[in-house]
Coordinates of C-alpha atoms and ligand atoms in Angstrom, one line a residue:
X1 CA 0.0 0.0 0.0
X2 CA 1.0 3.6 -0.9
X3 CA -0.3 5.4 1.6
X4 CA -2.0 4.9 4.7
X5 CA -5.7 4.3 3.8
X6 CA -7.5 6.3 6.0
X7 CA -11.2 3.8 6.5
X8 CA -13.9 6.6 7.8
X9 CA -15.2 5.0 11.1
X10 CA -18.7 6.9 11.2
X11 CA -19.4 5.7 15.1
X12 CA -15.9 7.1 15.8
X13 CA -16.9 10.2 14.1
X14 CA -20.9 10.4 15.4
X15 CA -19.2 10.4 18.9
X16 CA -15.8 13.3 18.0
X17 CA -17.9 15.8 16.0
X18 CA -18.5 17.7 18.7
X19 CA -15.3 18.5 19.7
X20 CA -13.5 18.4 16.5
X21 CA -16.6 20.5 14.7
X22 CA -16.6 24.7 15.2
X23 CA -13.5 24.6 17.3
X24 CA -15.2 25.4 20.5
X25 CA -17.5 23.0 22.5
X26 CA -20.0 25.7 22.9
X27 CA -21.1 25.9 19.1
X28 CA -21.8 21.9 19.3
X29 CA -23.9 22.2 22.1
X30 CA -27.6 23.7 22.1
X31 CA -27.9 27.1 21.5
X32 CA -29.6 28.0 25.1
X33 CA -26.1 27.0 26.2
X34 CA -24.6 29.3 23.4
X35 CA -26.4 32.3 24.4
X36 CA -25.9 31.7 27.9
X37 CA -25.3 35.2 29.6
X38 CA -21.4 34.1 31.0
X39 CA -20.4 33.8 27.2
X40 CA -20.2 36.2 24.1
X41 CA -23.2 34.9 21.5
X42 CA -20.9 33.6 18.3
X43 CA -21.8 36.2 15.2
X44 CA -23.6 35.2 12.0
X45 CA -21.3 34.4 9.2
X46 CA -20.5 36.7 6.4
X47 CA -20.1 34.9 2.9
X48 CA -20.8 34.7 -1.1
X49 CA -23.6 33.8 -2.9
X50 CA -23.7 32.4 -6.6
X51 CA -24.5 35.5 -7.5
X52 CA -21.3 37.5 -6.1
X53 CA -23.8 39.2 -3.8
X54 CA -23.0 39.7 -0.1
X55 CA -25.1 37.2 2.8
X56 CA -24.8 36.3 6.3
X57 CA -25.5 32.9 7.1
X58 CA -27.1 32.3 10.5
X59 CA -25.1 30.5 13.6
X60 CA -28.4 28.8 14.5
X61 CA -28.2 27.4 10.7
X62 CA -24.5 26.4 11.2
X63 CA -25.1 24.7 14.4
X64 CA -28.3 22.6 12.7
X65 CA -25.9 21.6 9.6
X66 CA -23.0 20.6 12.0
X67 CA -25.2 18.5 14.4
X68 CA -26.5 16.7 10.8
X69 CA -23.3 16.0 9.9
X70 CA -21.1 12.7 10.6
X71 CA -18.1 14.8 9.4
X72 CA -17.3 18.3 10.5
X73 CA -18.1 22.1 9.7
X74 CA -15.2 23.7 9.8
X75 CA -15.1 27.6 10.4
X76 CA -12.9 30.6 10.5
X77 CA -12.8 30.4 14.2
X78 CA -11.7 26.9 13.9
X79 CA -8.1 25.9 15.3
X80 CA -7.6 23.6 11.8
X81 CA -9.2 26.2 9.4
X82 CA -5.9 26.8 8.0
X83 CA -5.3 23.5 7.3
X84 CA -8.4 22.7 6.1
X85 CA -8.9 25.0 3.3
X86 CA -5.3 24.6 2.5
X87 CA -4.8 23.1 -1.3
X88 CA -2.2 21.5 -3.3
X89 CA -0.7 24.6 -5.4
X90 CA 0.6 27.9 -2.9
X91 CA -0.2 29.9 -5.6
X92 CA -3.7 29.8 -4.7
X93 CA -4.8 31.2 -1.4
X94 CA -8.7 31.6 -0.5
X95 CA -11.2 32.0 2.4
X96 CA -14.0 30.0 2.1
X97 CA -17.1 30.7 4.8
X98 CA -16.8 27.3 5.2
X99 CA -15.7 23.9 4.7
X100 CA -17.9 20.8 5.2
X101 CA -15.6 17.8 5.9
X102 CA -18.2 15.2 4.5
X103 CA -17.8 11.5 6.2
X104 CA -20.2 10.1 3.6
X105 CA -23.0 10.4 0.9
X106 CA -25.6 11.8 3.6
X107 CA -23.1 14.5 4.4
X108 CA -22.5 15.9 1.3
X109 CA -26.3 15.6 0.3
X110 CA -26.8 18.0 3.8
X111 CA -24.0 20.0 2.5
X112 CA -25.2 20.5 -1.1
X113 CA -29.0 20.9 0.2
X114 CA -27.8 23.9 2.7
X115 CA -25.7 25.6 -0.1
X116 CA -28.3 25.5 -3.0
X117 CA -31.1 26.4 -0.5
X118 CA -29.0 29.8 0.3
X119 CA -27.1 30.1 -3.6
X120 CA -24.1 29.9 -1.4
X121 CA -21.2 30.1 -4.0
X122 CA -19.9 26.2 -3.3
X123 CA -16.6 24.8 -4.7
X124 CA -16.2 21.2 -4.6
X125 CA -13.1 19.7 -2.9
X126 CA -11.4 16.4 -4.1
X127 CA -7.8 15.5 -4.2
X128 CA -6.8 19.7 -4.5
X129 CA -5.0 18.7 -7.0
X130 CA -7.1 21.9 -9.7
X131 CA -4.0 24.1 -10.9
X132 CA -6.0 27.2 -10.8
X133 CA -7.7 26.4 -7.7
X134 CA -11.6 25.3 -8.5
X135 CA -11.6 23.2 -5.6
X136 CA -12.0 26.2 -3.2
X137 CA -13.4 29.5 -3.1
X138 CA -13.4 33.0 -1.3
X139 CA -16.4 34.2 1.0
X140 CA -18.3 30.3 -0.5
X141 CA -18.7 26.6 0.9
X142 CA -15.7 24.4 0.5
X143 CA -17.6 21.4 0.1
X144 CA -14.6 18.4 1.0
X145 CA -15.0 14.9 0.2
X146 CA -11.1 14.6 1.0
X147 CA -12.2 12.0 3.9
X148 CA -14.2 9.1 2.0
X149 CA -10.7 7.1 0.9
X150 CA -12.7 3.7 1.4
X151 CA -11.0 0.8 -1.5
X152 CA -12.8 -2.3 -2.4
X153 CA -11.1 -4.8 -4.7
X154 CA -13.6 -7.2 -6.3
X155 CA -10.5 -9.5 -7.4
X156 CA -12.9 -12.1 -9.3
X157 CA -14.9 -9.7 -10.9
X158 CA -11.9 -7.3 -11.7
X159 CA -13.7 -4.4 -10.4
X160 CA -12.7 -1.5 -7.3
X161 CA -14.9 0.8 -5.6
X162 CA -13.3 3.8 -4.1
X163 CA -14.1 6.9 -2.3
X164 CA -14.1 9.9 -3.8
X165 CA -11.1 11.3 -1.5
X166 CA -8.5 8.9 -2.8
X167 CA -5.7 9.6 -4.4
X168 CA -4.5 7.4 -7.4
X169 CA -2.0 6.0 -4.9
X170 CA -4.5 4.7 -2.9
X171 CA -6.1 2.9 -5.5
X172 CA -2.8 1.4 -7.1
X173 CA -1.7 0.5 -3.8
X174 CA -4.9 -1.9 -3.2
X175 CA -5.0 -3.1 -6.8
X176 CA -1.4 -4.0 -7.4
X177 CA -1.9 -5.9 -4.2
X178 CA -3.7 -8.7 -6.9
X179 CA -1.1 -7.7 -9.7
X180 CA -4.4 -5.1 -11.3
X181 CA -4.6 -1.4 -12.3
X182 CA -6.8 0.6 -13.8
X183 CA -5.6 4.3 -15.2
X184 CA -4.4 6.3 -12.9
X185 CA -2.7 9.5 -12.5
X186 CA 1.1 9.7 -13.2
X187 CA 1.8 11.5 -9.5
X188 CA 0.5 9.5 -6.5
X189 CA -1.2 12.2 -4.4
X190 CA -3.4 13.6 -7.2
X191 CA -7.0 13.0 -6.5
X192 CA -9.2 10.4 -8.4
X193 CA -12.6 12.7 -8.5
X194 CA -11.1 15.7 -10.3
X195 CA -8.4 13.5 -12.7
X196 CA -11.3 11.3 -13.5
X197 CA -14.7 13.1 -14.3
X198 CA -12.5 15.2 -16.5
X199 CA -10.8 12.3 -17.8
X200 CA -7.6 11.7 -16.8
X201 CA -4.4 10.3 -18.3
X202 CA -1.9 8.3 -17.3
X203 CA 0.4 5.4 -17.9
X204 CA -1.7 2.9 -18.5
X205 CA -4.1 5.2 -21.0
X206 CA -2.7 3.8 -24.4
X207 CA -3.7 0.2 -23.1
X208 CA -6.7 0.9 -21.5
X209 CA -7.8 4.3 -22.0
X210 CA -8.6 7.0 -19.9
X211 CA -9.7 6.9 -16.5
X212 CA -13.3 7.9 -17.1
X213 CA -13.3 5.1 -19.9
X214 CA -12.8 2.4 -17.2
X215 CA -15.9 3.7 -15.2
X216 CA -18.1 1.0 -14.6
X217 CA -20.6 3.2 -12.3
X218 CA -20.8 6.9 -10.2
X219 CA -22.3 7.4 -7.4
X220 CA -23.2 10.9 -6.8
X221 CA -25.1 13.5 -5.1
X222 CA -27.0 16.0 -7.6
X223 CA -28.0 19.7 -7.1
X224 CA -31.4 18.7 -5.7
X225 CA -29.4 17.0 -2.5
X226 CA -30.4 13.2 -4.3
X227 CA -28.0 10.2 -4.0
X228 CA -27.8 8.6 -7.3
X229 CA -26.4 6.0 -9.3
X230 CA -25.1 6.5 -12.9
X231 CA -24.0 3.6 -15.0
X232 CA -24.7 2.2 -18.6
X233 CA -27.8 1.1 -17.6
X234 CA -28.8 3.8 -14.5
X235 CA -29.0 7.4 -15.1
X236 CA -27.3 6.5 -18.5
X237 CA -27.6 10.1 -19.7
X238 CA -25.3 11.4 -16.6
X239 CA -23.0 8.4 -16.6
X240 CA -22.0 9.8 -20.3
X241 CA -21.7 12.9 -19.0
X242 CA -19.8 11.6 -15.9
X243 CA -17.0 10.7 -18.3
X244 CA -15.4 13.8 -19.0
X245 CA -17.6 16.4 -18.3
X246 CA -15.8 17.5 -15.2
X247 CA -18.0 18.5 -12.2
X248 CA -20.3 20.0 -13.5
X249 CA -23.2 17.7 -12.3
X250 CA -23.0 17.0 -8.8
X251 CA -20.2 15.6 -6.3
X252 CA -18.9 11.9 -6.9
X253 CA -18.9 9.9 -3.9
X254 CA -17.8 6.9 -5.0
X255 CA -16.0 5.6 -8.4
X256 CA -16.2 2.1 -10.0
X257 CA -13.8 1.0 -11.9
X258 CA -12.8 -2.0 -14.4
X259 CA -9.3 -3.6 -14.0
X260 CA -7.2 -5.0 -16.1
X261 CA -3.8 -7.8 -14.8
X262 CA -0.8 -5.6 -14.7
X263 CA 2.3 -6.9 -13.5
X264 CA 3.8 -5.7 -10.6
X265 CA 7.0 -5.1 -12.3
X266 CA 7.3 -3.2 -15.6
X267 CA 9.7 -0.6 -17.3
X268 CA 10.5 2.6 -16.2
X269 CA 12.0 6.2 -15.8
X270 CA 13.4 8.9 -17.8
X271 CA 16.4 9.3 -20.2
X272 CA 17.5 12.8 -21.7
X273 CA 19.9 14.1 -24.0
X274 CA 21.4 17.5 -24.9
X275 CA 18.6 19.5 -27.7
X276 CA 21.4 18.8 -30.5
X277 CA 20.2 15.3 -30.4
X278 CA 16.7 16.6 -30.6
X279 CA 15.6 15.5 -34.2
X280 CA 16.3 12.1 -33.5
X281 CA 14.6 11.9 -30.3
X282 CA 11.2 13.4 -31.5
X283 CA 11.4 10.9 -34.5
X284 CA 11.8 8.2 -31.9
X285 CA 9.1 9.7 -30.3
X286 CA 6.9 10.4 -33.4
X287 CA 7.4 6.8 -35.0
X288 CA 6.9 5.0 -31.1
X289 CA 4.2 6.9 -30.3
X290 CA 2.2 5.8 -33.2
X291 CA 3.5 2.9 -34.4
X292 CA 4.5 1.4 -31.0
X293 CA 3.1 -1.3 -28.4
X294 CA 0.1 -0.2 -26.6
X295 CA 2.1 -1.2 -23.6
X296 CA 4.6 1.2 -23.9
X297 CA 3.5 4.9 -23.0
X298 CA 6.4 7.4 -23.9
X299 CA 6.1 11.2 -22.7
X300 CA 8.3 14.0 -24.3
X301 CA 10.2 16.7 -22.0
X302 CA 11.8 20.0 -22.9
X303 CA 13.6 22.4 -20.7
X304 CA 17.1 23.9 -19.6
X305 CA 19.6 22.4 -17.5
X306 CA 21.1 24.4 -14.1
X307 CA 23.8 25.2 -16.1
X308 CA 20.7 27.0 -18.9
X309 CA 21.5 24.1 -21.1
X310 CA 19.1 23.1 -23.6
X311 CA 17.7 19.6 -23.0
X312 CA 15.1 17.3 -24.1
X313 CA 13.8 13.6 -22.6
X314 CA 11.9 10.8 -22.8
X315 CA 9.9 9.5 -19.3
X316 CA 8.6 5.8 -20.2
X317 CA 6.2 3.1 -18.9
X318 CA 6.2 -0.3 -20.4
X319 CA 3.7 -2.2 -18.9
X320 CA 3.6 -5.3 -20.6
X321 CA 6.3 -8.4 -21.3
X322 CA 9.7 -7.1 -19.7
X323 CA 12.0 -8.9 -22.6
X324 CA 10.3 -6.9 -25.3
X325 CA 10.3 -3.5 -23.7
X326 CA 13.8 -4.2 -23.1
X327 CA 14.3 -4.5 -26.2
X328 CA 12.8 -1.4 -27.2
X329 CA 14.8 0.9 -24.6
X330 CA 17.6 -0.2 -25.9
X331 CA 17.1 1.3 -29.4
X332 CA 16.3 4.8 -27.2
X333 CA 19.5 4.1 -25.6
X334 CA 21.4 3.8 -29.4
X335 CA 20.0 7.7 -29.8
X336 CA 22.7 10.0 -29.9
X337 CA 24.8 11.0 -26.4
X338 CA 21.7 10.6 -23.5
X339 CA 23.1 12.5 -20.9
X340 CA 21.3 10.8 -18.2
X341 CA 19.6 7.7 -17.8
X342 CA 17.5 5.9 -14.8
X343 CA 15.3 3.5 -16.7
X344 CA 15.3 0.4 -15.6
X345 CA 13.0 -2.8 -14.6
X346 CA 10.7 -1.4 -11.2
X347 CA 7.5 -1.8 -9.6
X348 CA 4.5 -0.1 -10.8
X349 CA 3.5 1.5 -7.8
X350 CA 7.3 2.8 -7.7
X351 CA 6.7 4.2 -11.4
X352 CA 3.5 5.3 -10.2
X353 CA 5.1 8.4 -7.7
X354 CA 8.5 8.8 -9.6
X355 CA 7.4 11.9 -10.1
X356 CA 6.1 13.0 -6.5
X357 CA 9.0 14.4 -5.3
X358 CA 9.6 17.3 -7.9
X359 CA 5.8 17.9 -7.2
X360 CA 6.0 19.0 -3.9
X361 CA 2.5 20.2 -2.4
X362 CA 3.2 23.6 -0.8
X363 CA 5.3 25.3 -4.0
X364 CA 3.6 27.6 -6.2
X365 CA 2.9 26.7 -9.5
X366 CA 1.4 28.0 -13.0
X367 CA 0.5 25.7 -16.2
X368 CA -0.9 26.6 -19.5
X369 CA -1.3 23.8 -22.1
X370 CA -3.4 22.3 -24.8
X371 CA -3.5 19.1 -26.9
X372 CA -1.3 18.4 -29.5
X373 CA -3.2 16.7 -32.6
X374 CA -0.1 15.3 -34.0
X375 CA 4.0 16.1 -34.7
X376 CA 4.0 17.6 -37.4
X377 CA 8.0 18.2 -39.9
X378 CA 6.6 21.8 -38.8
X379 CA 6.1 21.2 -35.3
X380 CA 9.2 19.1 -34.8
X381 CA 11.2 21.8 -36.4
X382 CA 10.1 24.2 -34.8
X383 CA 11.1 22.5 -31.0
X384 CA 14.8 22.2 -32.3
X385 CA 15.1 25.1 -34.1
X386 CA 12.7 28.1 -33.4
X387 CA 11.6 27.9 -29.5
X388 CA 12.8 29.9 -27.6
X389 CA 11.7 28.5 -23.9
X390 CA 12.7 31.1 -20.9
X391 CA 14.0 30.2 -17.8
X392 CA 12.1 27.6 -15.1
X393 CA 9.5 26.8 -17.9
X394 CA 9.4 23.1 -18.6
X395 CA 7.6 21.9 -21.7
X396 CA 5.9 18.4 -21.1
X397 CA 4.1 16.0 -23.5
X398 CA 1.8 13.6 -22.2
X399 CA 1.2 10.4 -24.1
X400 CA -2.4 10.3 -25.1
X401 CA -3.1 8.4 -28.7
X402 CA -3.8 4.3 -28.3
X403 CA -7.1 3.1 -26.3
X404 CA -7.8 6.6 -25.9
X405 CA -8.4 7.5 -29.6
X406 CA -10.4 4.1 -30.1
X407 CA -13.3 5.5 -28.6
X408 CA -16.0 7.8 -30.7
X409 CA -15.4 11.9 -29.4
X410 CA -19.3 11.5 -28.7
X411 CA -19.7 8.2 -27.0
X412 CA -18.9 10.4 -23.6
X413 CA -18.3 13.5 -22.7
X414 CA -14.7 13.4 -23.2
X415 CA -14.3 14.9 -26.9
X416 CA -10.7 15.8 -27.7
X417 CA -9.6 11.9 -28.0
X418 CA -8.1 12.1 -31.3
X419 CA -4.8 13.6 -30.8
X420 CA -1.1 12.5 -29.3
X421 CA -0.5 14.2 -26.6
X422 CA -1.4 16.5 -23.8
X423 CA 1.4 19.3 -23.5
X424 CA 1.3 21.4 -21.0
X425 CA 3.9 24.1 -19.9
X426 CA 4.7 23.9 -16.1
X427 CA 6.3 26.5 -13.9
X428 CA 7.1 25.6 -10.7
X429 CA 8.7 28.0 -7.8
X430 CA 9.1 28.2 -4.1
X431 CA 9.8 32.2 -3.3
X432 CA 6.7 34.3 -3.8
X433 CA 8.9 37.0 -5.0
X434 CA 9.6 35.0 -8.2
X435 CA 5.8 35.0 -8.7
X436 CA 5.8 37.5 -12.1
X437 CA 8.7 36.2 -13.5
X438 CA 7.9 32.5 -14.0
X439 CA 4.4 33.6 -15.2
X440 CA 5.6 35.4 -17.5
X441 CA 8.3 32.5 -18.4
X442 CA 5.4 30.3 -18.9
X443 CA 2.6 32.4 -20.8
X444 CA 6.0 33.4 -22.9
X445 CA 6.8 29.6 -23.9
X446 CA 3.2 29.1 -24.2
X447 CA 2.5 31.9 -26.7
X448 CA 5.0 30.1 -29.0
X449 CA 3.4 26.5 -28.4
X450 CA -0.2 27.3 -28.8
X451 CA -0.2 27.4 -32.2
X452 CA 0.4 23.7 -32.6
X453 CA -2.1 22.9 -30.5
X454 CA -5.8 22.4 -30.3
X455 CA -8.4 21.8 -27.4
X456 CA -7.8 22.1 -23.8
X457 CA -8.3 19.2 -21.2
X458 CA -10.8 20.1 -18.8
X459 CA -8.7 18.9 -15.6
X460 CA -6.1 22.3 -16.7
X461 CA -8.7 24.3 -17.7
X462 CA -9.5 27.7 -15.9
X463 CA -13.6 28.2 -15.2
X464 CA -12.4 31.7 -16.0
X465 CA -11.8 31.0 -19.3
X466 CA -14.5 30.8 -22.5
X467 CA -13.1 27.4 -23.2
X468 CA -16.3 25.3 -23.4
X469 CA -15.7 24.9 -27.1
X470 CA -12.1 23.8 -26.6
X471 CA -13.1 21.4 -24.2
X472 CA -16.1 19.6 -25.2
X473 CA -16.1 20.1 -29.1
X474 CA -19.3 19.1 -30.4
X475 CA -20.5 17.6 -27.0
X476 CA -21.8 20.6 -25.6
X477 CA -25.0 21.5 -26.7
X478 CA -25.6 17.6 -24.9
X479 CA -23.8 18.6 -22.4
X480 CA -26.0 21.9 -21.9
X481 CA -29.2 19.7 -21.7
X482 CA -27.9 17.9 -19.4
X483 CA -26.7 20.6 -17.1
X484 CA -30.1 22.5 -17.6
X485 CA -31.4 18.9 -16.6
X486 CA -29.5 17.9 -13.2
X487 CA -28.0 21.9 -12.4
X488 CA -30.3 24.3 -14.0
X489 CA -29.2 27.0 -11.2
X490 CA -25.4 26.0 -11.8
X491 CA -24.8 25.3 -8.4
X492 CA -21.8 23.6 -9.5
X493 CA -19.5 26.0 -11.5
X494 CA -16.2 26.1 -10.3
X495 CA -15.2 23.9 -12.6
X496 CA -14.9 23.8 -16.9
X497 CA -18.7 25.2 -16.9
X498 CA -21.0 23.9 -18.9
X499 CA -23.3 27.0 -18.6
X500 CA -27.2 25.6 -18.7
X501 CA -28.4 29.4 -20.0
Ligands
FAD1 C1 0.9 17.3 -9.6 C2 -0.2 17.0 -10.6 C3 -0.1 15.9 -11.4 C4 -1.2 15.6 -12.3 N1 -1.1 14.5 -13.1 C5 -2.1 14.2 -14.0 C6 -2.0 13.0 -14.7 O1 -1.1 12.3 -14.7 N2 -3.1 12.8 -15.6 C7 -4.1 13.6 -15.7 O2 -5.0 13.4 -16.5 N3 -4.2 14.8 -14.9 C8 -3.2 15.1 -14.1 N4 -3.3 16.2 -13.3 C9 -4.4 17.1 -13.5 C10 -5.6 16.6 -12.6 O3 -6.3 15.7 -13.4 C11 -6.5 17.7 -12.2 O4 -5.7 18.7 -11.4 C12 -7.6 17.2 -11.4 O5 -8.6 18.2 -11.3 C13 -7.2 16.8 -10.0 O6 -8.3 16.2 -9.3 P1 -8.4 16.5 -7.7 O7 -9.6 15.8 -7.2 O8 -7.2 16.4 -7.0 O9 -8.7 18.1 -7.8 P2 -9.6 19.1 -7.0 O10 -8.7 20.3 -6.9 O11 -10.1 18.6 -5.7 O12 -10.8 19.4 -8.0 C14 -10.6 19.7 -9.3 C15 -12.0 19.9 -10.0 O13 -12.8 18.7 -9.8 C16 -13.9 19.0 -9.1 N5 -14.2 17.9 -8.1 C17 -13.3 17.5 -7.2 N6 -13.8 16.5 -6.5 C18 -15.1 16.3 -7.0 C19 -16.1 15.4 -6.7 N7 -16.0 14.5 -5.7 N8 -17.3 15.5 -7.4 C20 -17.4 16.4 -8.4 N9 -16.5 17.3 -8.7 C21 -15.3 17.2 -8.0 C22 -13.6 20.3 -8.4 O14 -14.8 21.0 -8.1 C23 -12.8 21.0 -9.4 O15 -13.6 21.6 -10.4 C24 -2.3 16.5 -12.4 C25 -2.3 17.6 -11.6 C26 -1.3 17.9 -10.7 C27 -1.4 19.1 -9.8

């Protein structure tokens, strides 16, 4: 196992609320205790509405939601408020009204009923993992479902349940446990509700597709406070939306997924080589990439050295039989002068978080990408010869292409499926002061990429954005119905919106 798997022990949490809930024992008790004349009554709470406009939400209200809930309300005033509203990139620092630590379904329906009946501006809290922050809010709810990590393997029926909190790491950790996957997130501690319902890539996606296309069923609670059930044959409308679609139709509680035998050892790591070597590299890539074994998943790197040397890499996965993969990293290995090299035979939970440590929660960090629909003489020539990356920007191209492409743009939400990769351009910095100069580093290597590129993936996107085109091509007038169908008030927004006006 990963990580710890934190089990949510409901009788454990029934009896702790209390204490653990506003922070002070006297919110948790009844209010003629609250108001008793020895104490100070605790204010009404200032927040945001839908709208933008300016409410006050009544501490009667708050004490009635947090003696409802088998999880906690979480305020201000709250020793762990820091904590809680606390996400993955520093970049992003907001004040929710706020947050509902949901210990299961019943929770977040409670939560969701209490936020619609007020239009409370609500962001939806999975991993944390959103770039530009959609999983919290200023002056809103910060609805979290960070706590329901529960995994079930169904070994003989190659299936897992999990909670809606988990991170892929969780999941593989359980799985690979009976030498099974399903797709997964390249970097352990990104959460499984935002990377799949917007429809997340990973090493495993040329083989099997994305994660949303492993879903077997969702549950989830929708903008009228209703548990339900989406699969194929339940609520087969939302389940298609489910797949790609993003948040936009109520929170995931639990995910099911298909899995598939993979080994618990396979191929991989990284190799790079100084940019002279470039044109053989991306021809590599190119011919691989297309023409390769769906086993093998190759991603494409570009960025400078410490010493503000140019370089460009390969980061692999062959999941599949080790001889042949061998076989193929050697031919990478034949390419030019590599420069550095740590590929190698490892486990596939170990592949799985080789890239945790240079994504260290607590950094700030700024992405702009798009997808790339294939590499083009133009667009290979113009990597080797005419970008001009700054300084701390690193270029990344994420394998799409294989199982991913097999699947019809309209058979789910999930519409840009016909292209190679995912590129994105990362910038990623610990001193605040530095804050306008990788932006700048970034939007500047971007500027040049973005021509190449078309369609954003939902899980980057910024709800700021118009991008609805981008993301959901010709699935968004169904999308629309849909949204006028399960959210006609948008309660759920901060997210790729699919607007239902
Ligand atoms: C370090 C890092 C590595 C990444 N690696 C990959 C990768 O390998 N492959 C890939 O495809 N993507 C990757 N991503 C992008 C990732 O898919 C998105 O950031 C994704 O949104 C993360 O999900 P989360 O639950 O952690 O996010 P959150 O920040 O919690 O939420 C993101 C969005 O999903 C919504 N949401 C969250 N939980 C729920 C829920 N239970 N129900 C409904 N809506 C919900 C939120 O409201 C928000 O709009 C990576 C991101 C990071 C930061």
């Amino acid at each position: 196992m990963l990580v710890p798997r934190q089990r949510v022990d409901h009788v454990m949490k029934r009896r702790t609320f209390c204490q653990a809930t506003i922070g002070t024992a006297a919110l948790a008790a009844p209010l003629s205790r609250v108001f008793a004349a020895d104490k100070p009554a605790l204010a009404d709470v200032p927040a945001v509405k839908l709208s933008g406009q300016s409410t006050v939400i009544e501490r009667a209200a708050l004490n009635e939601l947090s003696g409802s809930l088998h999880g906690q309300l979480v305020l201000a005033e709250s020793s762990d408020y820091d904590s809680a509203r606390r996400i993955w990139n520093r970049m992003i620092d907001k004040r929710p009204a706020m947050i509902v630590r949901c210990a299961d379904a019943a929770d977040v329906s409670s939560a969701v009923s209490f936020a619609r009946e007020r239009e409370l501006l609500l962001a939806v809290r999975g991993g944390g993992h959103s770039f530009p922050g959609l999983s919290t809010c200023d002056g809103g709810m910060m609805l979290d479902v960070s706590q329901l990590r529960a995994v079930n393997v169904d070994v003989k029926g190659r299936r897992v349940v999990a909670g809606a909190g988990c991170w892929g790491g969780h999941v593989d950790g359980e799985t690979q446990q009976h030498a099974l996957a399903t797709t997964m997130g390249q970097i352990s501690d990104t959460g499984i509700a935002g990377l799949t319902l917007g429809g997340g890539f990973g090493w495993l996606s040329r083989q099997f597709g994305l994660a949303c296309d492993n879903l077997v069923s969702v549950e989830l609670v929708t903008a009228d406070g209703k548990v339900r059930r989406a699969s194929t044959d339940e609520n087969a409308d939302l389940f298609w939306g489910l797949r790609g679609g993003g948040g936009n139709f109520g929170v995931a509680t639990k995910f099911e997924y298909r899995l598939h035998p993979v080994s618990a050892q396979v191929i991989g790591g990284g190799i790079e080589w100084n940019i002279s070597d470039a044109p053989a590299v991306i021809d590599f890539y190119r011919e691989t990439t297309t023409r390769g074994p769906r086993e093998l998943s190759l991603d494409l790197g570009f960025w400078s050295s410490r010493t503000n040397e140019r370089r460009i890499g390969i980061d692999l996965c062959h999941a599949g039989d080790i001889a042949a993969g061998m076989k193929i990293v050697e031919s990478l290995r034949r390419i030019g002068k590599p420069v550095g090299d740590n590929i190698g035979v490892k486990q596939y939970v170990d592949v799985q978080r080789q890239f945790d440590d240079g994504n260290i929660s607590g950094e700030l960090h700024y992405i702009k990408g798009g997808f790339v629909p294939e590499m083009t003489p133009a667009f290979s020539d113009f990597l080797v010869k005419g970008f001009q990356p700054a300084s701390g920007a690193v270029v990344y191209m994420q394998n799409a292409s294989g199982a991913v492409a097999d699947i019809a743009p309209e058979a789910t939400a999930f519409w840009n499926r016909k292209v190679l990769a995912n590129l994105m351009v990362l910038g990623e910095w610990g001193d605040p002061a530095d804050t306008e100069r990788m932006r700048a580093a970034v939007r500047a290597a971007w500027d040049q990429l973005a021509p190449y590129t078309a369609g954003y993936y939902v899980n980057l996107s910024d709800a700021a954005k118009d991008t609805t085109s981008r993301n959901y091509g010709a699935n968004y007038p169904r999308l629309v119905k849909l949204k006028k169908k399960f959210d006609p008030k948008n309660l759920f927004r901060l997210n790729s919106n699919v607007s239902p006006a």
